[in-house]
PDB file of N, CA and C in Angstrom:
ATOM      1  N   SER A  23     168.115 -26.022   3.117  1.00 87.00           N
ATOM      2  CA  SER A  23     168.854 -26.241   4.367  1.00 87.00           C
ATOM      3  C   SER A  23     168.118 -25.604   5.483  1.00 87.00           C
ATOM      4  N   PRO A  24     168.199 -26.106   6.701  1.00 87.00           N
ATOM      5  CA  PRO A  24     167.512 -25.541   7.917  1.00 87.00           C
ATOM      6  C   PRO A  24     167.854 -24.074   8.113  1.00 87.00           C
ATOM      7  N   GLU A  25     169.155 -23.785   7.903  1.00 90.00           N
ATOM      8  CA  GLU A  25     169.640 -22.407   8.147  1.00 90.00           C
ATOM      9  C   GLU A  25     168.871 -21.454   7.217  1.00 90.00           C
ATOM     10  N   LEU A  26     168.698 -21.824   5.992  1.00 92.00           N
ATOM     11  CA  LEU A  26     168.018 -20.913   5.032  1.00 92.00           C
ATOM     12  C   LEU A  26     166.520 -20.786   5.386  1.00 92.00           C
ATOM     13  N   TYR A  27     165.998 -21.956   5.672  1.00 90.00           N
ATOM     14  CA  TYR A  27     164.549 -22.048   6.082  1.00 90.00           C
ATOM     15  C   TYR A  27     164.257 -21.057   7.257  1.00 90.00           C
ATOM     16  N   TYR A  28     165.001 -21.159   8.283  1.00 90.00           N
ATOM     17  CA  TYR A  28     164.753 -20.363   9.506  1.00 90.00           C
ATOM     18  C   TYR A  28     165.099 -18.908   9.243  1.00 90.00           C
ATOM     19  N   ALA A  29     166.155 -18.679   8.428  1.00 93.00           N
ATOM     20  CA  ALA A  29     166.538 -17.267   8.117  1.00 93.00           C
ATOM     21  C   ALA A  29     165.435 -16.689   7.373  1.00 93.00           C
ATOM     22  N   THR A  30     164.850 -17.336   6.391  1.00 93.00           N
ATOM     23  CA  THR A  30     163.712 -16.774   5.598  1.00 93.00           C
ATOM     24  C   THR A  30     162.531 -16.586   6.524  1.00 93.00           C
ATOM     25  N   LEU A  31     162.276 -17.470   7.335  1.00 90.00           N
ATOM     26  CA  LEU A  31     161.102 -17.338   8.243  1.00 90.00           C
ATOM     27  C   LEU A  31     161.263 -16.163   9.170  1.00 90.00           C
ATOM     28  N   LEU A  32     162.472 -15.914   9.706  1.00 91.00           N
ATOM     29  CA  LEU A  32     162.701 -14.802  10.551  1.00 91.00           C
ATOM     30  C   LEU A  32     162.677 -13.494   9.870  1.00 91.00           C
ATOM     31  N   SER A  33     163.021 -13.522   8.556  1.00 94.00           N
ATOM     32  CA  SER A  33     163.039 -12.211   7.891  1.00 94.00           C
ATOM     33  C   SER A  33     161.773 -11.702   7.412  1.00 94.00           C
ATOM     34  N   HIS A  34     160.753 -12.691   7.226  1.00 93.00           N
ATOM     35  CA  HIS A  34     159.391 -12.272   6.927  1.00 93.00           C
ATOM     36  C   HIS A  34     158.372 -13.017   7.793  1.00 93.00           C
ATOM     37  N   PRO A  35     158.351 -12.861   9.135  1.00 89.00           N
ATOM     38  CA  PRO A  35     157.421 -13.647   9.950  1.00 89.00           C
ATOM     39  C   PRO A  35     155.929 -13.333   9.697  1.00 89.00           C
ATOM     40  N   ARG A  36     155.660 -12.113   9.527  1.00 90.00           N
ATOM     41  CA  ARG A  36     154.194 -11.767   9.366  1.00 90.00           C
ATOM     42  C   ARG A  36     153.536 -12.451   8.117  1.00 90.00           C
ATOM     43  N   GLU A  37     154.289 -12.616   7.070  1.00 91.00           N
ATOM     44  CA  GLU A  37     153.818 -13.251   5.978  1.00 91.00           C
ATOM     45  C   GLU A  37     153.913 -14.887   6.033  1.00 91.00           C
ATOM     46  N   LEU A  38     155.010 -15.339   6.603  1.00 89.00           N
ATOM     47  CA  LEU A  38     155.284 -16.707   6.535  1.00 89.00           C
ATOM     48  C   LEU A  38     154.762 -17.589   7.661  1.00 89.00           C
ATOM     49  N   LEU A  39     154.712 -16.945   8.846  1.00 85.00           N
ATOM     50  CA  LEU A  39     154.276 -17.762  10.055  1.00 85.00           C
ATOM     51  C   LEU A  39     152.891 -18.308   9.878  1.00 85.00           C
ATOM     52  N   PRO A  40     151.925 -17.715   9.373  1.00 84.00           N
ATOM     53  CA  PRO A  40     150.595 -18.277   9.214  1.00 84.00           C
ATOM     54  C   PRO A  40     150.585 -19.430   8.283  1.00 84.00           C
ATOM     55  N   VAL A  41     151.460 -19.436   7.250  1.00 85.00           N
ATOM     56  CA  VAL A  41     151.608 -20.506   6.391  1.00 85.00           C
ATOM     57  C   VAL A  41     152.218 -21.737   7.023  1.00 85.00           C
ATOM     58  N   VAL A  42     153.267 -21.572   7.870  1.00 85.00           N
ATOM     59  CA  VAL A  42     153.922 -22.605   8.518  1.00 85.00           C
ATOM     60  C   VAL A  42     153.198 -23.100   9.759  1.00 85.00           C
ATOM     61  N   TYR A  43     152.709 -22.129  10.586  1.00 81.00           N
ATOM     62  CA  TYR A  43     152.044 -22.402  11.883  1.00 81.00           C
ATOM     63  C   TYR A  43     150.752 -23.123  11.737  1.00 81.00           C
ATOM     64  N   THR A  44     149.878 -22.610  10.950  1.00 81.00           N
ATOM     65  CA  THR A  44     148.512 -23.131  10.861  1.00 81.00           C
ATOM     66  C   THR A  44     148.455 -24.545  10.456  1.00 81.00           C
ATOM     67  N   PRO A  45     149.114 -25.028   9.364  1.00 81.00           N
ATOM     68  CA  PRO A  45     149.040 -26.464   9.034  1.00 81.00           C
ATOM     69  C   PRO A  45     149.728 -27.295  10.095  1.00 81.00           C
ATOM     70  N   THR A  46     150.755 -26.807  10.693  1.00 81.00           N
ATOM     71  CA  THR A  46     151.458 -27.587  11.743  1.00 81.00           C
ATOM     72  C   THR A  46     150.578 -27.847  12.959  1.00 81.00           C
ATOM     73  N   VAL A  47     149.851 -26.842  13.397  1.00 83.00           N
ATOM     74  CA  VAL A  47     148.914 -26.924  14.491  1.00 83.00           C
ATOM     75  C   VAL A  47     147.760 -27.823  14.144  1.00 83.00           C
ATOM     76  N   GLY A  48     147.247 -27.590  12.986  1.00 84.00           N
ATOM     77  CA  GLY A  48     146.188 -28.378  12.508  1.00 84.00           C
ATOM     78  C   GLY A  48     146.461 -29.912  12.459  1.00 84.00           C
ATOM     79  N   GLU A  49     147.606 -30.177  12.033  1.00 86.00           N
ATOM     80  CA  GLU A  49     148.042 -31.644  11.949  1.00 86.00           C
ATOM     81  C   GLU A  49     148.255 -32.127  13.348  1.00 86.00           C
ATOM     82  N   ALA A  50     148.834 -31.348  14.195  1.00 84.00           N
ATOM     83  CA  ALA A  50     148.938 -31.792  15.588  1.00 84.00           C
ATOM     84  C   ALA A  50     147.594 -32.087  16.341  1.00 84.00           C
ATOM     85  N   CYS A  51     146.681 -31.205  16.022  1.00 82.00           N
ATOM     86  CA  CYS A  51     145.284 -31.429  16.580  1.00 82.00           C
ATOM     87  C   CYS A  51     144.628 -32.657  16.044  1.00 82.00           C
ATOM     88  N   GLN A  52     144.802 -32.977  14.765  1.00 86.00           N
ATOM     89  CA  GLN A  52     144.269 -34.132  14.132  1.00 86.00           C
ATOM     90  C   GLN A  52     144.857 -35.433  14.641  1.00 86.00           C
ATOM     91  N   LYS A  53     146.079 -35.395  14.995  1.00 86.00           N
ATOM     92  CA  LYS A  53     146.795 -36.607  15.413  1.00 86.00           C
ATOM     93  C   LYS A  53     147.030 -36.759  16.905  1.00 86.00           C
ATOM     94  N   PHE A  54     146.425 -35.778  17.645  1.00 82.00           N
ATOM     95  CA  PHE A  54     146.642 -35.806  19.113  1.00 82.00           C
ATOM     96  C   PHE A  54     146.185 -36.987  19.765  1.00 82.00           C
ATOM     97  N   GLY A  55     145.024 -37.472  19.342  1.00 81.00           N
ATOM     98  CA  GLY A  55     144.471 -38.712  19.941  1.00 81.00           C
ATOM     99  C   GLY A  55     145.252 -39.970  19.670  1.00 81.00           C
ATOM    100  N   ARG A  56     146.005 -39.968  18.620  1.00 85.00           N
ATOM    101  CA  ARG A  56     146.891 -41.186  18.297  1.00 85.00           C
ATOM    102  C   ARG A  56     148.245 -41.099  18.946  1.00 85.00           C
ATOM    103  N   LEU A  57     148.600 -40.061  19.632  1.00 78.00           N
ATOM    104  CA  LEU A  57     149.920 -39.995  20.298  1.00 78.00           C
ATOM    105  C   LEU A  57     149.951 -40.820  21.472  1.00 78.00           C
ATOM    106  N   PRO A  58     151.030 -41.503  21.760  1.00 81.00           N
ATOM    107  CA  PRO A  58     151.221 -42.357  22.920  1.00 81.00           C
ATOM    108  C   PRO A  58     151.301 -41.417  24.165  1.00 81.00           C
ATOM    109  N   MET A  59     150.397 -41.711  25.021  1.00 76.00           N
ATOM    110  CA  MET A  59     150.359 -40.829  26.309  1.00 76.00           C
ATOM    111  C   MET A  59     150.704 -41.655  27.507  1.00 76.00           C
ATOM    112  N   GLN A  60     151.483 -41.114  28.311  1.00 75.00           N
ATOM    113  CA  GLN A  60     151.771 -41.739  29.546  1.00 75.00           C
ATOM    114  C   GLN A  60     151.398 -40.934  30.778  1.00 75.00           C
ATOM    115  N   ARG A  61     150.996 -41.613  31.823  1.00 71.00           N
ATOM    116  CA  ARG A  61     150.596 -40.814  32.970  1.00 71.00           C
ATOM    117  C   ARG A  61     151.818 -40.162  33.530  1.00 71.00           C
ATOM    118  N   ARG A  62     151.638 -39.017  34.199  1.00 73.00           N
ATOM    119  CA  ARG A  62     152.701 -38.297  34.664  1.00 73.00           C
ATOM    120  C   ARG A  62     152.429 -37.907  36.082  1.00 73.00           C
ATOM    121  N   GLY A  63     151.815 -38.868  36.884  1.00 78.00           N
ATOM    122  CA  GLY A  63     151.605 -38.558  38.286  1.00 78.00           C
ATOM    123  C   GLY A  63     150.072 -38.639  38.628  1.00 78.00           C
ATOM    124  N   CYS A  64     149.888 -38.371  39.825  1.00 83.00           N
ATOM    125  CA  CYS A  64     148.543 -38.466  40.409  1.00 83.00           C
ATOM    126  C   CYS A  64     147.964 -37.050  40.535  1.00 83.00           C
ATOM    127  N   TYR A  65     146.813 -36.782  40.053  1.00 84.00           N
ATOM    128  CA  TYR A  65     146.201 -35.455  40.061  1.00 84.00           C
ATOM    129  C   TYR A  65     145.025 -35.546  41.095  1.00 84.00           C
ATOM    130  N   VAL A  66     144.964 -34.570  41.911  1.00 89.00           N
ATOM    131  CA  VAL A  66     143.867 -34.456  42.878  1.00 89.00           C
ATOM    132  C   VAL A  66     143.208 -33.170  42.685  1.00 89.00           C
ATOM    133  N   SER A  67     141.881 -33.315  42.606  1.00 91.00           N
ATOM    134  CA  SER A  67     141.067 -32.011  42.237  1.00 91.00           C
ATOM    135  C   SER A  67     140.272 -31.677  43.466  1.00 91.00           C
ATOM    136  N   LEU A  68     139.609 -30.480  43.381  1.00 92.00           N
ATOM    137  CA  LEU A  68     138.761 -30.014  44.436  1.00 92.00           C
ATOM    138  C   LEU A  68     137.629 -30.957  44.702  1.00 92.00           C
ATOM    139  N   SER A  69     137.193 -31.688  43.701  1.00 94.00           N
ATOM    140  CA  SER A  69     136.043 -32.607  43.919  1.00 94.00           C
ATOM    141  C   SER A  69     136.567 -33.783  44.737  1.00 94.00           C
ATOM    142  N   ASP A  70     137.846 -34.022  44.921  1.00 93.00           N
ATOM    143  CA  ASP A  70     138.295 -35.043  45.848  1.00 93.00           C
ATOM    144  C   ASP A  70     138.388 -34.608  47.279  1.00 93.00           C
ATOM    145  N   LEU A  71     138.007 -33.401  47.603  1.00 92.00           N
ATOM    146  CA  LEU A  71     138.065 -32.966  48.926  1.00 92.00           C
ATOM    147  C   LEU A  71     137.358 -33.880  49.850  1.00 92.00           C
ATOM    148  N   GLY A  72     138.095 -34.315  50.911  1.00 94.00           N
ATOM    149  CA  GLY A  72     137.561 -35.278  51.881  1.00 94.00           C
ATOM    150  C   GLY A  72     137.933 -36.755  51.572  1.00 94.00           C
ATOM    151  N   SER A  73     138.466 -36.897  50.439  1.00 93.00           N
ATOM    152  CA  SER A  73     138.826 -38.285  50.066  1.00 93.00           C
ATOM    153  C   SER A  73     140.263 -38.401  49.367  1.00 93.00           C
ATOM    154  N   VAL A  74     141.059 -37.457  49.743  1.00 91.00           N
ATOM    155  CA  VAL A  74     142.431 -37.478  49.121  1.00 91.00           C
ATOM    156  C   VAL A  74     143.200 -38.666  49.488  1.00 91.00           C
ATOM    157  N   ARG A  75     143.099 -39.155  50.739  1.00 88.00           N
ATOM    158  CA  ARG A  75     143.818 -40.420  51.043  1.00 88.00           C
ATOM    159  C   ARG A  75     143.395 -41.593  50.153  1.00 88.00           C
ATOM    160  N   GLU A  76     142.011 -41.647  49.912  1.00 90.00           N
ATOM    161  CA  GLU A  76     141.584 -42.690  49.072  1.00 90.00           C
ATOM    162  C   GLU A  76     142.092 -42.613  47.648  1.00 90.00           C
ATOM    163  N   VAL A  77     142.091 -41.309  47.038  1.00 90.00           N
ATOM    164  CA  VAL A  77     142.557 -41.054  45.757  1.00 90.00           C
ATOM    165  C   VAL A  77     143.992 -41.538  45.674  1.00 90.00           C
ATOM    166  N   LEU A  78     144.871 -41.108  46.615  1.00 87.00           N
ATOM    167  CA  LEU A  78     146.271 -41.521  46.530  1.00 87.00           C
ATOM    168  C   LEU A  78     146.494 -42.966  46.752  1.00 87.00           C
ATOM    169  N   LEU A  79     145.723 -43.609  47.614  1.00 86.00           N
ATOM    170  CA  LEU A  79     145.882 -45.096  47.757  1.00 86.00           C
ATOM    171  C   LEU A  79     145.457 -45.816  46.464  1.00 86.00           C
ATOM    172  N   ASP A  80     144.428 -45.369  45.854  1.00 89.00           N
ATOM    173  CA  ASP A  80     143.930 -45.996  44.533  1.00 89.00           C
ATOM    174  C   ASP A  80     145.035 -45.828  43.483  1.00 89.00           C
ATOM    175  N   TYR A  81     145.635 -44.597  43.393  1.00 87.00           N
ATOM    176  CA  TYR A  81     146.657 -44.382  42.500  1.00 87.00           C
ATOM    177  C   TYR A  81     147.926 -45.311  42.759  1.00 87.00           C
ATOM    178  N   ALA A  82     148.311 -45.376  44.008  1.00 85.00           N
ATOM    179  CA  ALA A  82     149.411 -46.167  44.377  1.00 85.00           C
ATOM    180  C   ALA A  82     149.201 -47.692  44.124  1.00 85.00           C
ATOM    181  N   ARG A  83     148.052 -48.195  44.337  1.00 86.00           N
ATOM    182  CA  ARG A  83     147.667 -49.616  44.007  1.00 86.00           C
ATOM    183  C   ARG A  83     147.738 -49.888  42.499  1.00 86.00           C
ATOM    184  N   SER A  84     147.299 -48.919  41.735  1.00 86.00           N
ATOM    185  CA  SER A  84     147.313 -49.229  40.229  1.00 86.00           C
ATOM    186  C   SER A  84     148.575 -48.852  39.572  1.00 86.00           C
ATOM    187  N   GLU A  85     149.430 -47.979  40.080  1.00 84.00           N
ATOM    188  CA  GLU A  85     150.516 -47.417  39.302  1.00 84.00           C
ATOM    189  C   GLU A  85     151.947 -47.669  39.963  1.00 84.00           C
ATOM    190  N   MET A  86     152.023 -47.924  41.200  1.00 83.00           N
ATOM    191  CA  MET A  86     153.299 -47.872  41.841  1.00 83.00           C
ATOM    192  C   MET A  86     153.775 -49.358  42.265  1.00 83.00           C
ATOM    193  N   GLU A  87     155.057 -49.589  42.242  1.00 83.00           N
ATOM    194  CA  GLU A  87     155.513 -50.773  42.710  1.00 83.00           C
ATOM    195  C   GLU A  87     155.702 -50.811  44.226  1.00 83.00           C
ATOM    196  N   LYS A  88     155.727 -51.905  44.773  1.00 83.00           N
ATOM    197  CA  LYS A  88     155.900 -51.973  46.367  1.00 83.00           C
ATOM    198  C   LYS A  88     157.381 -52.205  46.607  1.00 83.00           C
ATOM    199  N   THR A  89     157.776 -51.973  47.831  1.00 82.00           N
ATOM    200  CA  THR A  89     159.186 -52.222  48.231  1.00 82.00           C
ATOM    201  C   THR A  89     159.464 -53.705  48.194  1.00 82.00           C
ATOM    202  N   GLU A  90     160.678 -54.100  48.310  1.00 84.00           N
ATOM    203  CA  GLU A  90     161.051 -55.576  48.235  1.00 84.00           C
ATOM    204  C   GLU A  90     160.295 -56.406  49.264  1.00 84.00           C
ATOM    205  N   ASP A  91     160.090 -55.905  50.434  1.00 87.00           N
ATOM    206  CA  ASP A  91     159.362 -56.666  51.532  1.00 87.00           C
ATOM    207  C   ASP A  91     157.848 -56.563  51.311  1.00 87.00           C
ATOM    208  N   GLY A  92     157.393 -55.655  50.399  1.00 80.00           N
ATOM    209  CA  GLY A  92     155.894 -55.512  50.130  1.00 80.00           C
ATOM    210  C   GLY A  92     155.099 -54.717  51.110  1.00 80.00           C
ATOM    211  N   SER A  93     155.854 -54.129  52.072  1.00 78.00           N
ATOM    212  CA  SER A  93     155.187 -53.372  53.226  1.00 78.00           C
ATOM    213  C   SER A  93     154.755 -52.055  52.764  1.00 78.00           C
ATOM    214  N   MET A  94     155.311 -51.364  51.748  1.00 80.00           N
ATOM    215  CA  MET A  94     154.943 -50.060  51.342  1.00 80.00           C
ATOM    216  C   MET A  94     155.247 -49.817  49.891  1.00 80.00           C
ATOM    217  N   TYR A  95     154.755 -48.726  49.377  1.00 79.00           N
ATOM    218  CA  TYR A  95     154.963 -48.384  47.954  1.00 79.00           C
ATOM    219  C   TYR A  95     156.306 -47.653  47.777  1.00 79.00           C
ATOM    220  N   ALA A  96     157.111 -48.117  46.750  1.00 78.00           N
ATOM    221  CA  ALA A  96     158.319 -47.390  46.489  1.00 78.00           C
ATOM    222  C   ALA A  96     158.045 -46.076  45.721  1.00 78.00           C
ATOM    223  N   CYS A  97     158.464 -44.980  46.275  1.00 74.00           N
ATOM    224  CA  CYS A  97     158.268 -43.696  45.695  1.00 74.00           C
ATOM    225  C   CYS A  97     159.479 -42.891  45.788  1.00 74.00           C
ATOM    226  N   ASP A  98     159.970 -42.366  44.672  1.00 66.00           N
ATOM    227  CA  ASP A  98     161.178 -41.576  44.556  1.00 66.00           C
ATOM    228  C   ASP A  98     160.892 -40.099  44.926  1.00 66.00           C
ATOM    229  N   CYS A  99     159.710 -39.588  44.783  1.00 64.00           N
ATOM    230  CA  CYS A  99     159.428 -38.260  44.912  1.00 64.00           C
ATOM    231  C   CYS A  99     157.967 -37.928  45.179  1.00 64.00           C
ATOM    232  N   ILE A 100     157.686 -37.097  46.093  1.00 59.00           N
ATOM    233  CA  ILE A 100     156.359 -36.633  46.323  1.00 59.00           C
ATOM    234  C   ILE A 100     156.386 -35.112  46.170  1.00 59.00           C
ATOM    235  N   VAL A 101     155.499 -34.560  45.354  1.00 55.00           N
ATOM    236  CA  VAL A 101     155.430 -33.092  45.066  1.00 55.00           C
ATOM    237  C   VAL A 101     154.103 -32.605  45.442  1.00 55.00           C
ATOM    238  N   PHE A 102     154.171 -31.576  46.264  1.00 51.00           N
ATOM    239  CA  PHE A 102     152.820 -30.945  46.769  1.00 51.00           C
ATOM    240  C   PHE A 102     152.795 -29.550  46.178  1.00 51.00           C
TER     241      PHE A 102
END
């Protein structure tokens, strides 16, 4: 049962966490490249200094929908 599993783990963490944690992390590292990844926004780095507008426009063109009249990009949120 999950209750027994976690109770045992909590009662002897020094002995049991390496046994549980290491294989789990190892498996996650091995499978990381196969995980479905989705973009989570536009990232601007220091190397983009001087061309932030172009970076944002390129992102908008490739990732964002336009408004119904097509005059601008539909954006729910902008975070700075």
